Coordinates of C-alpha atoms in Angstrom, one line a residue:
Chain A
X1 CA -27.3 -17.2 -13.2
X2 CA -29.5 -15.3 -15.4
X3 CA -33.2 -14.9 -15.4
X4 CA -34.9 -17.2 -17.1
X5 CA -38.5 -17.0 -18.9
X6 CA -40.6 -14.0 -20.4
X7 CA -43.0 -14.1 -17.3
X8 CA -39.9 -13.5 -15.3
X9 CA -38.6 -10.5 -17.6
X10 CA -42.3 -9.0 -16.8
X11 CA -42.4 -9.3 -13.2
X12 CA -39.0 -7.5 -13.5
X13 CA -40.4 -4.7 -15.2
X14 CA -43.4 -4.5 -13.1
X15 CA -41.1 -4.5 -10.1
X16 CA -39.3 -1.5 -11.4
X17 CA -42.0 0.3 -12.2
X18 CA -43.7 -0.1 -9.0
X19 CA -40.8 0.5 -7.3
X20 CA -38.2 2.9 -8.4
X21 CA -39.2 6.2 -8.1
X22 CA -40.1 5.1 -4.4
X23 CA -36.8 3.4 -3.9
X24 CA -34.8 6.5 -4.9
X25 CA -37.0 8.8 -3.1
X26 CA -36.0 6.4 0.1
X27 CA -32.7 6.8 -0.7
X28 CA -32.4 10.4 -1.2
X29 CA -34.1 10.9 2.2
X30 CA -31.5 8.9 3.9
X31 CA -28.2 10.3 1.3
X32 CA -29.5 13.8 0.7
X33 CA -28.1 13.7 -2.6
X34 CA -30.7 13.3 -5.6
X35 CA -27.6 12.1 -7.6
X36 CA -26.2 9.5 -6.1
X37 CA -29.7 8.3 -5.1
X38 CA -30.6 7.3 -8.9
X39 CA -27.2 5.9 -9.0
X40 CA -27.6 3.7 -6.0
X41 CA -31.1 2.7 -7.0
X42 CA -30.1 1.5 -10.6
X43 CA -26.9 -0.4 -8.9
X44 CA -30.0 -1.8 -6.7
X45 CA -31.9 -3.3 -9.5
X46 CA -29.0 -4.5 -11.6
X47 CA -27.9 -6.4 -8.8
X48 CA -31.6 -7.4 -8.5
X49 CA -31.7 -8.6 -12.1
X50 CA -28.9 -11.2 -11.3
X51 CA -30.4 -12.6 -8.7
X52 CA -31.4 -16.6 -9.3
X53 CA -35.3 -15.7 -9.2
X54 CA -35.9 -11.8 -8.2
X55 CA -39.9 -12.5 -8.4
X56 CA -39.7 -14.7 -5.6
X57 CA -39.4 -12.6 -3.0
X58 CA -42.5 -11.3 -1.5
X59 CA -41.6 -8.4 0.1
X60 CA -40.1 -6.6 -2.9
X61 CA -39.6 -3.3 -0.6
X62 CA -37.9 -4.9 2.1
X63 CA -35.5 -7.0 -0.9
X64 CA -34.4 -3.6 -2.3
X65 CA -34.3 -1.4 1.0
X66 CA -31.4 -4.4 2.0
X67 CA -30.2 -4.4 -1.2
X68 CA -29.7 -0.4 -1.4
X69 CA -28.2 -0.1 1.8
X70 CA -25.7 -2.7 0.8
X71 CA -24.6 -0.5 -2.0
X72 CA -24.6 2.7 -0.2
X73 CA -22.5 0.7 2.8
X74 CA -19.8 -0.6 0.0
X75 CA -19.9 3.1 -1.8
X76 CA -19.1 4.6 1.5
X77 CA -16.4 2.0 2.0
X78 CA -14.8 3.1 -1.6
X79 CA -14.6 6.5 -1.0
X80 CA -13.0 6.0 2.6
X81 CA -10.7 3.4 0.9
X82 CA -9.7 5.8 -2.1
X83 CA -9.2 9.0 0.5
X84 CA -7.1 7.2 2.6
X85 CA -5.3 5.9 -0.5
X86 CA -4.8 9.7 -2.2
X87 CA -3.7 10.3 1.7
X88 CA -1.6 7.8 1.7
X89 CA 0.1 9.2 -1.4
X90 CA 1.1 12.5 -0.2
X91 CA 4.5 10.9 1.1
X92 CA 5.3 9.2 -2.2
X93 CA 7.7 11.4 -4.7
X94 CA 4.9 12.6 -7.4
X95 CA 7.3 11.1 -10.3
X96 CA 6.1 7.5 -8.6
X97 CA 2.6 8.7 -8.3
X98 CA 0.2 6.2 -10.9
X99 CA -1.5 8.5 -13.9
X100 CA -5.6 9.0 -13.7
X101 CA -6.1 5.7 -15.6
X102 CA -4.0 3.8 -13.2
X103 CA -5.5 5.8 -10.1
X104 CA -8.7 4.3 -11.3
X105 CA -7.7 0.8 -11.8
X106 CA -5.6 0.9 -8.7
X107 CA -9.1 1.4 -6.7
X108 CA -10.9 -0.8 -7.9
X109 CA -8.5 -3.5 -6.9
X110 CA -8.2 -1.9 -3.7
X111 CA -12.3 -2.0 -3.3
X112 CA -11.8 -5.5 -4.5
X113 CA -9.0 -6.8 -2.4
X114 CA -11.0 -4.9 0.4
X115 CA -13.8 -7.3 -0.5
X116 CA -12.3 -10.4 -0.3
X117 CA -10.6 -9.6 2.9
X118 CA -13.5 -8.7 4.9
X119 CA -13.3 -9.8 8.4
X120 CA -9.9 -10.6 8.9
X121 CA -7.4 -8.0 11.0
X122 CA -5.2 -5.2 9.2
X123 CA -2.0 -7.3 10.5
X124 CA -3.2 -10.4 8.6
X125 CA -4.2 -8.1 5.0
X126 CA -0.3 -6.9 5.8
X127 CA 1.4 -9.9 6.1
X128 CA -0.5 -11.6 3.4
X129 CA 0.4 -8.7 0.9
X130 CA 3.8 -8.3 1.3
X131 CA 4.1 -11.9 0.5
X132 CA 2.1 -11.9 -2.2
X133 CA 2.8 -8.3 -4.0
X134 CA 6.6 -7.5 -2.4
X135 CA 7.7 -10.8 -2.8
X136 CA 8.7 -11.2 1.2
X137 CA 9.9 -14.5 2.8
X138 CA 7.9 -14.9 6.5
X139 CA 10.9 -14.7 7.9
X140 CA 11.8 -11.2 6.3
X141 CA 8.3 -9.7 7.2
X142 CA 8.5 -11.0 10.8
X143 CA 11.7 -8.9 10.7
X144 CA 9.9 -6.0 9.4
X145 CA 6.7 -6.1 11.5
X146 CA 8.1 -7.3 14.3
X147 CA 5.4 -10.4 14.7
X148 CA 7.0 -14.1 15.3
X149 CA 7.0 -16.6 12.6
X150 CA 3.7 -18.1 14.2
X151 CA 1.5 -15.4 13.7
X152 CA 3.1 -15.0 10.2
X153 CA 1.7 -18.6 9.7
X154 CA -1.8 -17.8 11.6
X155 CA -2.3 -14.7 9.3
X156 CA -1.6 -16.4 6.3
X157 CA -4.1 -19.2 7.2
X158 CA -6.6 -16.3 7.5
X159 CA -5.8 -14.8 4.6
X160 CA -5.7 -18.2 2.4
X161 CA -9.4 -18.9 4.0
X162 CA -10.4 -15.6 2.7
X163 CA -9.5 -16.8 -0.5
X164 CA -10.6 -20.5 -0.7
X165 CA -14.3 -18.7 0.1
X166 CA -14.6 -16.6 -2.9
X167 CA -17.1 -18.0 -5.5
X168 CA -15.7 -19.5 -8.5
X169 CA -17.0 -17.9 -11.7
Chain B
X1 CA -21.0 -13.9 4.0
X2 CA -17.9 -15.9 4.7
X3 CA -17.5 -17.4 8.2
X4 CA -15.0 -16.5 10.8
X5 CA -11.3 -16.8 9.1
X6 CA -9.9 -17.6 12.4
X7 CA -11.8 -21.1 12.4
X8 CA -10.5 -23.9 10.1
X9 CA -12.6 -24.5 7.3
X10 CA -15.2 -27.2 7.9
X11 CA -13.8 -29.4 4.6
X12 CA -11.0 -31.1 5.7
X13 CA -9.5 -31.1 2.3
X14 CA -9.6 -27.2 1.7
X15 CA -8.3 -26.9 5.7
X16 CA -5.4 -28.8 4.5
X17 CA -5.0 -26.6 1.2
X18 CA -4.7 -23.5 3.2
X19 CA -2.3 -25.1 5.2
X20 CA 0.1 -26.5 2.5
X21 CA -0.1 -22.8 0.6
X22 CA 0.4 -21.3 3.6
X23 CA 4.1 -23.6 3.9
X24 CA 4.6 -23.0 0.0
X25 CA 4.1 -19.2 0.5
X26 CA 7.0 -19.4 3.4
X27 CA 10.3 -18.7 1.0
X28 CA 11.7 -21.4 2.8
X29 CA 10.5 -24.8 2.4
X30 CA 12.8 -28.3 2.8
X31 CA 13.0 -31.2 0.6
X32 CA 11.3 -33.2 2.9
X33 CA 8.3 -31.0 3.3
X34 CA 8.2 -30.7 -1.2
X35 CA 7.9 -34.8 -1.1
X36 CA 5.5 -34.6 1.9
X37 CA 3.2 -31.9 -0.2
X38 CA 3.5 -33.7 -3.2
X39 CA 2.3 -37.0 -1.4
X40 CA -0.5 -35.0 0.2
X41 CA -1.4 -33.6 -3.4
X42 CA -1.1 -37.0 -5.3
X43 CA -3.1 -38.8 -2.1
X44 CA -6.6 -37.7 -3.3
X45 CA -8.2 -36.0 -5.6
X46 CA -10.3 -33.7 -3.3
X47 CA -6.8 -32.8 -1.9
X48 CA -5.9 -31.5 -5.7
X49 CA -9.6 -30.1 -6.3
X50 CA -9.2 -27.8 -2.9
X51 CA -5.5 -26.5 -3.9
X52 CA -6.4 -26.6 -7.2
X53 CA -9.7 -23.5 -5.9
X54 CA -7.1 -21.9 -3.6
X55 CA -5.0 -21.7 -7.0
X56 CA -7.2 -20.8 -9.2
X57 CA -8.5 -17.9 -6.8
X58 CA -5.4 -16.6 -6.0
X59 CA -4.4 -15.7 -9.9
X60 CA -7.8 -13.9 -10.2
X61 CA -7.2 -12.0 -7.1
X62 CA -6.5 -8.4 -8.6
X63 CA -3.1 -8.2 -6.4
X64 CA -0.6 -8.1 -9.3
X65 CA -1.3 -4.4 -10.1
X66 CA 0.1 -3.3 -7.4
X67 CA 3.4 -5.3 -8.0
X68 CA 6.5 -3.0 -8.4
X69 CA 4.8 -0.4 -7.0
X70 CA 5.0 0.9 -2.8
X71 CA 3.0 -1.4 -1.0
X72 CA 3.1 1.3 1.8
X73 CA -0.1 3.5 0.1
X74 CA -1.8 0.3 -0.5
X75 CA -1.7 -1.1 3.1
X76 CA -2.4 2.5 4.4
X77 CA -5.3 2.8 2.5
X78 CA -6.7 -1.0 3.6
X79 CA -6.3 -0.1 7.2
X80 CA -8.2 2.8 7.1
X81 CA -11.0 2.9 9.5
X82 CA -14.2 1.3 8.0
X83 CA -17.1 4.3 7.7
X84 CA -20.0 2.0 7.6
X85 CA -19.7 1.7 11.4
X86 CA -20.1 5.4 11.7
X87 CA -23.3 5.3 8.6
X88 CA -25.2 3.3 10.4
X89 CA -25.0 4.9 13.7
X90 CA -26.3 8.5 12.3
X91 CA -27.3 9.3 8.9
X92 CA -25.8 12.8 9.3
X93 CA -25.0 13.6 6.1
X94 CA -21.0 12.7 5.5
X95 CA -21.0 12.5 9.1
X96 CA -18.1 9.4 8.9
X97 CA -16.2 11.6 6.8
X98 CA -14.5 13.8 9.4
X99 CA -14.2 11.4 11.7
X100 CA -12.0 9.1 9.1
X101 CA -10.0 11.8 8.2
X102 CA -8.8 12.6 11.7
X103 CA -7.4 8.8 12.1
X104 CA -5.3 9.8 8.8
X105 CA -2.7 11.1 11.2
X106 CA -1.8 8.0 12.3
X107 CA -1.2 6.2 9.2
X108 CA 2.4 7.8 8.9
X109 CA 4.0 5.9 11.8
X110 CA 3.8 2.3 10.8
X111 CA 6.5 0.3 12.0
X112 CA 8.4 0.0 8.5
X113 CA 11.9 -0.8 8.2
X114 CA 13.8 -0.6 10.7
X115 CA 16.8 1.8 9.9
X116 CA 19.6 -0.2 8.2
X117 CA 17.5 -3.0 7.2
X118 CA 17.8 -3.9 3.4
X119 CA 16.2 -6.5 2.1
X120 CA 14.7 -7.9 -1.7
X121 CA 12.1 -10.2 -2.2
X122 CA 11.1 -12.9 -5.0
X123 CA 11.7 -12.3 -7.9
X124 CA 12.7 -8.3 -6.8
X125 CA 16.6 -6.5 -7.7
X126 CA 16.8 -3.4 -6.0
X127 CA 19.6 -0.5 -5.7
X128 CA 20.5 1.6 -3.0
X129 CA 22.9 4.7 -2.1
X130 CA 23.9 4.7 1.2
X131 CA 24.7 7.0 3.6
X132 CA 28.7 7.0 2.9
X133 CA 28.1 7.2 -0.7
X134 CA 28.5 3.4 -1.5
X135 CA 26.0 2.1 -3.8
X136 CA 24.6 -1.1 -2.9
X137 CA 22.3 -3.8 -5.1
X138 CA 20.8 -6.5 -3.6
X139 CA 19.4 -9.8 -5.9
X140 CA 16.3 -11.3 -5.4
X141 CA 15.6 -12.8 -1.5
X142 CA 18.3 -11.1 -0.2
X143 CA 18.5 -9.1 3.3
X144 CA 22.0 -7.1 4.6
X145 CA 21.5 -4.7 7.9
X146 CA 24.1 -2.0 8.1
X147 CA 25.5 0.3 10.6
X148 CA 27.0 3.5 9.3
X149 CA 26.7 5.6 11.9
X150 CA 29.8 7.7 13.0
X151 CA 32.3 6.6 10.5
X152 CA 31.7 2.7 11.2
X153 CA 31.4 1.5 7.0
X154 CA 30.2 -2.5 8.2
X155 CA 27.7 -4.4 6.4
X156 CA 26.0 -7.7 7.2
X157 CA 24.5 -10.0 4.6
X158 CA 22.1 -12.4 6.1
X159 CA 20.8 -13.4 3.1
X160 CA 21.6 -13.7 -0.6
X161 CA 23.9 -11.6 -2.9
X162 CA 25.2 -8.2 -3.3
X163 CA 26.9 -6.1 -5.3
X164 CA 28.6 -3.2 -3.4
X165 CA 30.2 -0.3 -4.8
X166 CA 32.2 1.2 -2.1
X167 CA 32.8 4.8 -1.7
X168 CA 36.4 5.8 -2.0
X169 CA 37.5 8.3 0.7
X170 CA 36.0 7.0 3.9
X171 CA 37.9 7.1 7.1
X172 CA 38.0 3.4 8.0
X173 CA 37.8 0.6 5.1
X174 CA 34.1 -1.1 4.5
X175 CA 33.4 -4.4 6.3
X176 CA 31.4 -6.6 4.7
X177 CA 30.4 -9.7 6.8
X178 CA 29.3 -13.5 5.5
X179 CA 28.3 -16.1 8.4
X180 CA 31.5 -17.3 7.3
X181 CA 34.2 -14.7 7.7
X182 CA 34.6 -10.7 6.9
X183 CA 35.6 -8.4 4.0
X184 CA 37.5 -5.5 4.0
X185 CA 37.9 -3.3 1.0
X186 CA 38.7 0.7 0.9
X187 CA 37.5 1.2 -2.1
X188 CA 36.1 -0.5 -5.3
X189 CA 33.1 -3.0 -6.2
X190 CA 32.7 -6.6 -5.1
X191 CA 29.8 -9.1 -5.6
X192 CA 29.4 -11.5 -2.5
X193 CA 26.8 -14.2 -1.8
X194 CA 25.7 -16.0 1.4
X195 CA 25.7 -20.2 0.2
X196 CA 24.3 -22.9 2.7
X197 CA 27.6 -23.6 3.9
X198 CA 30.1 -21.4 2.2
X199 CA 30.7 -17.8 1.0
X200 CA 31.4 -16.5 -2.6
X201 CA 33.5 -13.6 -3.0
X202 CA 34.0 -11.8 -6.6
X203 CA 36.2 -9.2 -7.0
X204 CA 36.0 -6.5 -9.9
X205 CA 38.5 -4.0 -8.2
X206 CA 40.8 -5.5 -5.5
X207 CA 43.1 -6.0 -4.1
X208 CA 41.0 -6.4 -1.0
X209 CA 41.3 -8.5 2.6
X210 CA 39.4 -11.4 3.3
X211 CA 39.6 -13.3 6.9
X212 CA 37.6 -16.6 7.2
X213 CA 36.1 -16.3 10.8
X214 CA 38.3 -18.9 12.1
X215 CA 41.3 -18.3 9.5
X216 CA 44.3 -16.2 8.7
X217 CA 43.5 -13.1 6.9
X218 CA 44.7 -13.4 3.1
X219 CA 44.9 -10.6 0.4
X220 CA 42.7 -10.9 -2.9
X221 CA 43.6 -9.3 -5.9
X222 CA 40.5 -7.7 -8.5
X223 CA 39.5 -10.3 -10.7
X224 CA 39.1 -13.1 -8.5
X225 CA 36.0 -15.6 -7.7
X226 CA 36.6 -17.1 -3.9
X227 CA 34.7 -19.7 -2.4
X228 CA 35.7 -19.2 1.3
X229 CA 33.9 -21.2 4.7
X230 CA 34.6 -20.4 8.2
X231 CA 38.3 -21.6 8.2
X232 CA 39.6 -21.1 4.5
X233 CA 39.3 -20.3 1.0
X234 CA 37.9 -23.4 -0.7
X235 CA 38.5 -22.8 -4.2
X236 CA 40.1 -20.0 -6.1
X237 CA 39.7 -19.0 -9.9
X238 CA 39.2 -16.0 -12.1
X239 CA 36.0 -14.3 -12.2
X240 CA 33.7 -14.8 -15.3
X241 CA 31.3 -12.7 -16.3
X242 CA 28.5 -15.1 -15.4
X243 CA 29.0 -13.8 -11.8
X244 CA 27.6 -10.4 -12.1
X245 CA 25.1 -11.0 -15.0
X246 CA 22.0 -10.8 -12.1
X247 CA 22.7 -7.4 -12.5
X248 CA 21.5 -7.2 -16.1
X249 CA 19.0 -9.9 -15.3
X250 CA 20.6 -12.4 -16.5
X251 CA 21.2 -15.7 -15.6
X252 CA 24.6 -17.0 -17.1
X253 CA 25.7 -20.4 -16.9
X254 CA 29.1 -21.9 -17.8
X255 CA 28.8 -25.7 -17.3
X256 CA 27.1 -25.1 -14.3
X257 CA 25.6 -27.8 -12.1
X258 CA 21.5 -27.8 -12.6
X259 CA 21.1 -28.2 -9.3
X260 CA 22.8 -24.2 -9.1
X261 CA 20.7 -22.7 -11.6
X262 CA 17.5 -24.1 -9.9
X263 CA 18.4 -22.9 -6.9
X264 CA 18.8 -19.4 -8.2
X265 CA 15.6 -20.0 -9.9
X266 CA 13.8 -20.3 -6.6
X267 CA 15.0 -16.9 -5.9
X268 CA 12.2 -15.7 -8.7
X269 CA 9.4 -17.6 -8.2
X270 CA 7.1 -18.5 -5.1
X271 CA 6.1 -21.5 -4.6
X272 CA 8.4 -24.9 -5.3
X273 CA 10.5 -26.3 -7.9
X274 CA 11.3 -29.7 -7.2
X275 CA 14.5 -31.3 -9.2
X276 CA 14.9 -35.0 -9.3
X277 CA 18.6 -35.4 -7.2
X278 CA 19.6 -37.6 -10.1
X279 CA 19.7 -34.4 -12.2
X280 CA 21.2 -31.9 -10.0
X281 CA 24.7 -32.4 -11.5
X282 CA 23.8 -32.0 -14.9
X283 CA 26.1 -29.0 -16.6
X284 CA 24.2 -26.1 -18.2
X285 CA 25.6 -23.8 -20.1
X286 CA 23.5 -20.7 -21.7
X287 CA 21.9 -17.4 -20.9
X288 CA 18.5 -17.2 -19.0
X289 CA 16.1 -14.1 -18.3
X290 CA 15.9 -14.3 -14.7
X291 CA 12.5 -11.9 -14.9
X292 CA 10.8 -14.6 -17.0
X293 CA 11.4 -18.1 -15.3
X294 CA 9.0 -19.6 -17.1
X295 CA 10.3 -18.9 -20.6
X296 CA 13.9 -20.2 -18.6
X297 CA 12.3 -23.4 -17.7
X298 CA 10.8 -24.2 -21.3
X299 CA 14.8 -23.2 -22.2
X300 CA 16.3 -25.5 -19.9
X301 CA 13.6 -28.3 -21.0
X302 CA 14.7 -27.6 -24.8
X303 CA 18.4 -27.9 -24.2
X304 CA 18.6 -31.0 -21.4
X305 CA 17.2 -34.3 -21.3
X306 CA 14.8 -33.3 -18.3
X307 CA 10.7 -32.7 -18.3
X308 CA 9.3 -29.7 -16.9
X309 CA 5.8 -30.9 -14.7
X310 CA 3.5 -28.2 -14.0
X311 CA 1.2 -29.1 -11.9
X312 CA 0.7 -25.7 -10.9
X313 CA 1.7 -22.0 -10.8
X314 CA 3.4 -22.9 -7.5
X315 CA 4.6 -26.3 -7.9
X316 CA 7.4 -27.8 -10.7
X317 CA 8.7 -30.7 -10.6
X318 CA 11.3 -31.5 -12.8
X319 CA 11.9 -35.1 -13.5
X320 CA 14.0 -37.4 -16.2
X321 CA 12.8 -37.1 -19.8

């Protein structure tokens, strides 16, 4: 949903105004890095922008403190996911190892398949994966992880819920 | 935030759609259990609307980058340890940092295959050299486990079809075993496939032995297509090419039954394809890109007197024109 009305688009402005330089000074205290503290607080208020009806809230401060910590929480997350990734790597041959462009696409899917599996256990994001990128039969991945044909089933249950939850566009 | 993925999902409907993907995801699914998902499907149209999401979902999930590719760096790199934990518990600068990088140890020993274990999945042709020098390539869904450990050349497929090069100059022949009965070969290439009930044998070199498990052992010469069970060899003929054309990705049919070139369709595509039974003995004749069973589908529907239904990525019937 976008915002809606002029009055809206002013409160908006006023809210950024009031509140950025304050916001990334918050952040740079907690981060220690005046970079990524602009960078977190403009993610804030884009995401801020999208919300149904931003001027609602009354507690602006407390909105974008929750807000910030939620991107600095899922930035964190990225660069543990894209170091254990380049880890991961050093065991592959380097002719097999994806170009800069792919590296970057790569990670964001992985931030993004990271995303949608929140909250279910690394066995289930396994099983459900190999099904779904390597093709595998359940009865071929209880083979190769060992895990009987009934936990195959439970994990892909948990994976599939995963998936039914996501917003459609 | 979602809710717990280990509960069912409150709407009954969508409960049931996870459910029925879960089955269609399984690489194995019955006739029985295609009518009973159909039925399900057709019963209501909240039943559609939740498979329908789950669908939907599913082909914007950003998974199919990653196809073709080692999975192994991927599901490394999901498992990692979550930082946040570690954030939120001191705001020491990078403090989660070090501590994530010492769990990267462990990453290497994941309990991957298990030595001698081979196996393809949809829609997936792989080679590989073994450790006598025989080169082996599987088709898609396929699965062999080999032991080649002190001079012992044996080979079980379990699964689907092979083409195996065998390495001339070993000190015992290679064995090559079907539920059905054994192959032995010193030297040469073969293509051999595990059926429901039967085994199918093609030799390009021969001559080679082949014992049914409860049979006499008979001698093939190269050139041969043998459809052998337990106790005999069935049927006899020379090879065409259309036996080995998987190789190049092809599927080649010769007045083949439809019934036979949906079934090796299945091989390439998750989900179900349902034929009408009244159609399964329909001959086809032509030559379909196995990587692209969608474009052989609209070819099949061009040349027979058949309709393709798609009612969904994952579900195809095909029914009577």
């Amino acid at each position: 949903m976008t915002v809606s009305g002029i009055g809206n688009r002013e409160q908006i402005g006023q809210l950024f105004k009031l509140n950025y330089a304050w916001l990334c000074a918050r952040v740079r205290s907690r981060l220690g890095c005046p970079h990524s503290a602009e960078d977190i607080a403009a993610e804030t208020f884009a995401r801020v922008l999208s919300l149904p009806d931003p001027s609602a809230f009354r507690e602006p401060r407390a909105l974008l403190t929750t807000i910030a910590q939620r991107v600095m929480y899922e930035g964190w997350r990225r660069r543990d996911l894209e170091q254990a990734y380049l880890e991961a790597l050093r065991g592959v041959p380097e002719p097999l190892q994806p170009g800069p462009e792919e590296h970057l696409m790569l990670i964001e899917s992985l931030v993004a398949i990271d995303q949608l599996f929140d909250g279910l256990p690394n066995q289930g994001k396994t099983v459900f994966l190999l099904n779904q990128i390597e093709g595998l039969t359940y009865i071929q991945i209880s083979d190769r992880l060992g895990l009987s044909l009934g936990a195959i089933h439970k994990y892909m249950a948990q994976a599939l819920r995963c998936v039914y939850q996501v917003c459609e566009p | 935030m979602t809710s717990s993925v280990k509960r069912p999902l409150d709407d009954a409907a969508a409960e049931a759609a996870v459910l029925w993907m879960v089955r269609l995801h399984s690489g194995e699914m019955s006739s029985q259990e295609r009518e009973a998902f159909e039925a399900w499907h057709a019963s209501d149209s909240r039943n559609a609307a939740a498979f329908g999401r789950i669908q939907r979902n599913l082909g914007a999930a950003p998974f199919s980058q990653w196809r073709g590719r080692a999975t192994d760096p991927l599901l490394q790199a999901l498992n990692a340890p979550n930082g946040r934990r570690q954030f939120l518990r001191n705001s020491l600068v990078f403090g989660g940092l070090a501590i994530s990088l010492g769990l990267f140890g462990r990453a290497a020993d994941w309990p991957w295959l298990a030595p001698g274990n081979l196996q393809t999945g949809t829609a997936e042709r792989r080679r590989w050299q073994l450790e006598d020098g025989s080169l082996l390539q599987l088709n898609a869904r396929s699965r062999v486990s080999t032991d080649l450990v002190d001079g012992h050349r044996q080979l079980q497929l379990h699964q689907g079809e092979l083409l195996l090069e065998i390495h001339r100059g070993g000190v015992r022949p290679f064995q090559l075993e079907t539920q059905q009965g054994t192959v032995s070969a010193s030297g040469g290439r073969l293509v051999l496939r595990q059926g429901d009930e039967a085994s199918r044998l093609t030799t390009l070199d021969g001559p080679l032995l082949l014992r049914p498990k409860g049979g006499a052992e008979i001698q093939i010469s190269a050139g041969q297509s043998v459809l052998f069970d337990r106790y005999a060899v069935l049927e006899q003929q020379p090879m065409n090419s259309s036996e080995t054309a998987w190789l190049d990705g092809w599927l080649e049919a010769r007045k083949q039954p439809l019934g036979e070139v949906v079934d090796t369709l299945r091989s390439y595509r998750p989900g179900i394809i349902r034929l009408d039974p009244y159609l399964a003995a329909l001959p086809v004749s032509g030559l379909y890109p196995l990587d692209n069973s969608d474009q052989t589908l609209e070819m099949l529907e061009r040349q027979l007197p058949i309709r393709v239904h798609r009612f969904s990525a994952y579900w195809i019937s095909i029914e009577q024109a």
